[in-house]
């Protein structure tokens, strides 16, 4: 018999919906496990037979905090199942979520082949009345095209909607269960209603109590989650605009960091100083080695492409990309500045994943940095707590160290690439004394510069007084460098 869990206010759980999730990747698996955890029956289908087999055996294919536990629990509860054959996953579905990859092709255009194949499977196997919901990030107009396919194949018996996903890797479970908003784009009120039935436990903010404890911690009372119900094109554009805005924000602070390195000033303090302004906000103002990952790079290019193929110049997006490209070069140029030549230099990379709490290497800045260092003659080693194998193109060029101590031994520079919390706890004095040249490039501004210098390091952070001695006097005691017009 199915267990029943209570919510904080003792409200009855919303009725369970039969859901199919097509694609067992980051978005598909997190969506599926979370929807099962709030009481729905979820059948996951993926074309990758090896993946479904290992999912059935309880193995999650990537690192995502909290996901393993949810998957194990919901497989055990019988609410979550995995399939390779769409004919097994779709026949009972009231709502079918398409969560497959949308990479950019070599010409920069979005490759929709997986979305079209998944849509084909839904249209072939889902029952009448099912709502096909695209959650993959896809160019504006994709949903309209999917709808035309649905009308052709099934008349109006399968509705189509868009429901973009905003989760970030590393915090995906929490992002899904406690989102800032839910965006739905649909042609009919019925389709919106079907999606609202799926999301009600999340939108109400009343999750089963055991989930509140394990996933949301002591986040406290939450308000109802805002829902943006809008047209499909608008929903598609919201997704791209959100990622683009975040990428522009990071590029902005990275540009300020570059200015700070020339004129003086600490960008982390600047970010704090501007982020406290509620109109600006504190998030996504961490200067560093530039943005990467499976989404920002591809989505910014896709949005730029959507604009430029229509004769628009998309200047902001282009600039954000340009700044980001320069920022990826920050490590190499600072190493060159400090070490003069990189030929034969032993460089240790602390971290490879594109951000902490993930093992994802897709478009990770580390890959570009490592390749460029190797090209310039450096001997590159790397350690990342979550990465146990390098992509094929780097396997012969970069050595994976078993731990930080081994990485530091004899190194002529250490470069902090990924802000893993455990790196912040390192014994810097021990690290510096193991190195041949105690040079620390902090690509994420993770360390306290004074502590690093006290430990014996030559410390270089991003936008932190790079060419200037640290400020010792309060700003008001100093002469302004530039006369301020009155
Ligand atoms: P992913 O590459 O991790 O997973 C995609 C999965 O889909 C793979 O397991 C693949 O085998 C499967 N697949 C491919 N074709 C299929 C088909 N025809 N039928 C069934 N399964 C199929 O992708 P992801 O990171 O989950 O991203 C999926 C989409 O969501 C992309 O459009 C991405 O831009 C978007 N998105 C991703 C994130 C993220 O953090 N990764 C966040 C928000 C949105
Ligand atoms: C991002 C968005 O945050 C999600 O909302 C979105 O759903 C997702 O893309 C997507 O569409 O796939 P993700 O790429 O997982 O999520 O990770 P982020 O935390 O956004 O980081 C992206 C990149 O920006 C990383 O390289 C990170 O190091 C960098 N970053 C982030 C900074 O350099 N500074 C910051 O202040 C924040």
PDB file of N, CA and C in Angstrom, residues 379-410:
ATOM      1  N   UNK A 379      53.823  21.890 -17.717  1.00  0.00           N
ATOM      2  CA  UNK A 379      53.481  20.509 -17.320  1.00  0.00           C
ATOM      3  C   UNK A 379      52.321  20.617 -16.352  1.00  0.00           C
ATOM      4  N   UNK A 380      51.161  20.157 -16.782  1.00  0.00           N
ATOM      5  CA  UNK A 380      49.928  20.429 -16.020  1.00  0.00           C
ATOM      6  C   UNK A 380      49.443  19.179 -15.306  1.00  0.00           C
ATOM      7  N   UNK A 381      49.175  19.341 -14.017  1.00  0.00           N
ATOM      8  CA  UNK A 381      48.529  18.286 -13.228  1.00  0.00           C
ATOM      9  C   UNK A 381      47.273  18.898 -12.616  1.00  0.00           C
ATOM     10  N   UNK A 382      46.331  18.046 -12.242  1.00  0.00           N
ATOM     11  CA  UNK A 382      45.069  18.571 -11.711  1.00  0.00           C
ATOM     12  C   UNK A 382      44.515  17.623 -10.667  1.00  0.00           C
ATOM     13  N   UNK A 383      43.791  18.207  -9.728  1.00  0.00           N
ATOM     14  CA  UNK A 383      43.058  17.380  -8.763  1.00  0.00           C
ATOM     15  C   UNK A 383      41.655  17.964  -8.591  1.00  0.00           C
ATOM     16  N   UNK A 384      40.654  17.104  -8.694  1.00  0.00           N
ATOM     17  CA  UNK A 384      39.280  17.521  -8.420  1.00  0.00           C
ATOM     18  C   UNK A 384      38.621  16.393  -7.629  1.00  0.00           C
ATOM     19  N   UNK A 385      37.973  16.719  -6.509  1.00  0.00           N
ATOM     20  CA  UNK A 385      37.399  15.650  -5.700  1.00  0.00           C
ATOM     21  C   UNK A 385      36.346  14.828  -6.439  1.00  0.00           C
ATOM     22  N   UNK A 386      35.733  15.387  -7.490  1.00  0.00           N
ATOM     23  CA  UNK A 386      34.647  14.645  -8.145  1.00  0.00           C
ATOM     24  C   UNK A 386      35.018  14.103  -9.518  1.00  0.00           C
ATOM     25  N   UNK A 387      36.184  14.481 -10.032  1.00  0.00           N
ATOM     26  CA  UNK A 387      36.510  14.082 -11.407  1.00  0.00           C
ATOM     27  C   UNK A 387      37.572  12.987 -11.385  1.00  0.00           C
ATOM     28  N   UNK A 388      37.209  11.832 -11.893  1.00  0.00           N
ATOM     29  CA  UNK A 388      38.138  10.694 -11.858  1.00  0.00           C
ATOM     30  C   UNK A 388      38.678  10.355 -13.242  1.00  0.00           C
ATOM     31  N   UNK A 389      38.192  11.025 -14.272  1.00  0.00           N
ATOM     32  CA  UNK A 389      38.717  10.778 -15.627  1.00  0.00           C
ATOM     33  C   UNK A 389      38.647  12.074 -16.420  1.00  0.00           C
ATOM     34  N   UNK A 390      39.658  12.266 -17.266  1.00  0.00           N
ATOM     35  CA  UNK A 390      39.703  13.478 -18.090  1.00  0.00           C
ATOM     36  C   UNK A 390      39.046  13.205 -19.431  1.00  0.00           C
ATOM     37  N   UNK A 391      38.552  14.258 -20.108  1.00  0.00           N
ATOM     38  CA  UNK A 391      38.040  14.041 -21.465  1.00  0.00           C
ATOM     39  C   UNK A 391      39.173  13.556 -22.370  1.00  0.00           C
ATOM     40  N   UNK A 392      38.836  12.762 -23.393  1.00  0.00           N
ATOM     41  CA  UNK A 392      39.866  12.122 -24.227  1.00  0.00           C
ATOM     42  C   UNK A 392      40.935  13.090 -24.723  1.00  0.00           C
ATOM     43  N   UNK A 393      40.554  14.322 -25.116  1.00  0.00           N
ATOM     44  CA  UNK A 393      41.542  15.225 -25.718  1.00  0.00           C
ATOM     45  C   UNK A 393      42.608  15.686 -24.716  1.00  0.00           C
ATOM     46  N   UNK A 394      42.351  15.500 -23.416  1.00  0.00           N
ATOM     47  CA  UNK A 394      43.352  15.939 -22.429  1.00  0.00           C
ATOM     48  C   UNK A 394      44.070  14.775 -21.751  1.00  0.00           C
ATOM     49  N   UNK A 395      43.600  13.560 -22.046  1.00  0.00           N
ATOM     50  CA  UNK A 395      44.122  12.415 -21.287  1.00  0.00           C
ATOM     51  C   UNK A 395      45.639  12.258 -21.377  1.00  0.00           C
ATOM     52  N   UNK A 396      46.216  12.535 -22.539  1.00  0.00           N
ATOM     53  CA  UNK A 396      47.670  12.370 -22.673  1.00  0.00           C
ATOM     54  C   UNK A 396      48.416  13.642 -22.277  1.00  0.00           C
ATOM     55  N   UNK A 397      47.699  14.698 -22.015  1.00  0.00           N
ATOM     56  CA  UNK A 397      48.354  15.994 -21.813  1.00  0.00           C
ATOM     57  C   UNK A 397      48.379  16.426 -20.354  1.00  0.00           C
ATOM     58  N   UNK A 398      47.370  16.007 -19.609  1.00  0.00           N
ATOM     59  CA  UNK A 398      47.230  16.467 -18.223  1.00  0.00           C
ATOM     60  C   UNK A 398      47.196  15.234 -17.329  1.00  0.00           C
ATOM     61  N   UNK A 399      47.904  15.326 -16.203  1.00  0.00           N
ATOM     62  CA  UNK A 399      47.923  14.180 -15.281  1.00  0.00           C
ATOM     63  C   UNK A 399      46.968  14.462 -14.128  1.00  0.00           C
ATOM     64  N   UNK A 400      46.191  13.446 -13.761  1.00  0.00           N
ATOM     65  CA  UNK A 400      45.309  13.615 -12.597  1.00  0.00           C
ATOM     66  C   UNK A 400      46.086  13.228 -11.344  1.00  0.00           C
ATOM     67  N   UNK A 401      46.151  14.141 -10.372  1.00  0.00           N
ATOM     68  CA  UNK A 401      46.838  13.843  -9.108  1.00  0.00           C
ATOM     69  C   UNK A 401      45.843  13.186  -8.157  1.00  0.00           C
ATOM     70  N   UNK A 402      46.321  12.297  -7.284  1.00  0.00           N
ATOM     71  CA  UNK A 402      45.395  11.593  -6.385  1.00  0.00           C
ATOM     72  C   UNK A 402      44.878  12.471  -5.249  1.00  0.00           C
ATOM     73  N   UNK A 403      45.634  13.520  -4.897  1.00  0.00           N
ATOM     74  CA  UNK A 403      45.193  14.403  -3.807  1.00  0.00           C
ATOM     75  C   UNK A 403      45.927  15.743  -3.913  1.00  0.00           C
ATOM     76  N   UNK A 404      45.557  16.673  -3.032  1.00  0.00           N
ATOM     77  CA  UNK A 404      46.124  18.022  -3.108  1.00  0.00           C
ATOM     78  C   UNK A 404      47.613  18.015  -2.748  1.00  0.00           C
ATOM     79  N   UNK A 405      47.995  17.190  -1.770  1.00  0.00           N
ATOM     80  CA  UNK A 405      49.404  17.159  -1.335  1.00  0.00           C
ATOM     81  C   UNK A 405      50.304  16.767  -2.508  1.00  0.00           C
ATOM     82  N   UNK A 406      49.880  15.727  -3.214  1.00  0.00           N
ATOM     83  CA  UNK A 406      50.690  15.277  -4.340  1.00  0.00           C
ATOM     84  C   UNK A 406      50.712  16.350  -5.440  1.00  0.00           C
ATOM     85  N   UNK A 407      49.602  17.036  -5.600  1.00  0.00           N
ATOM     86  CA  UNK A 407      49.531  18.099  -6.617  1.00  0.00           C
ATOM     87  C   UNK A 407      50.528  19.217  -6.302  1.00  0.00           C
ATOM     88  N   UNK A 408      50.624  19.543  -5.016  1.00  0.00           N
ATOM     89  CA  UNK A 408      51.471  20.678  -4.603  1.00  0.00           C
ATOM     90  C   UNK A 408      52.958  20.336  -4.658  1.00  0.00           C
ATOM     91  N   UNK A 409      53.272  19.077  -4.471  1.00  0.00           N
ATOM     92  CA  UNK A 409      54.671  18.687  -4.343  1.00  0.00           C
ATOM     93  C   UNK A 409      55.489  19.103  -5.579  1.00  0.00           C
ATOM     94  N   UNK A 410      56.409  20.035  -5.375  1.00  0.00           N
ATOM     95  CA  UNK A 410      57.306  20.481  -6.455  1.00  0.00           C
ATOM     96  C   UNK A 410      56.681  21.451  -7.449  1.00  0.00           C
TER      97      UNK A 410
END
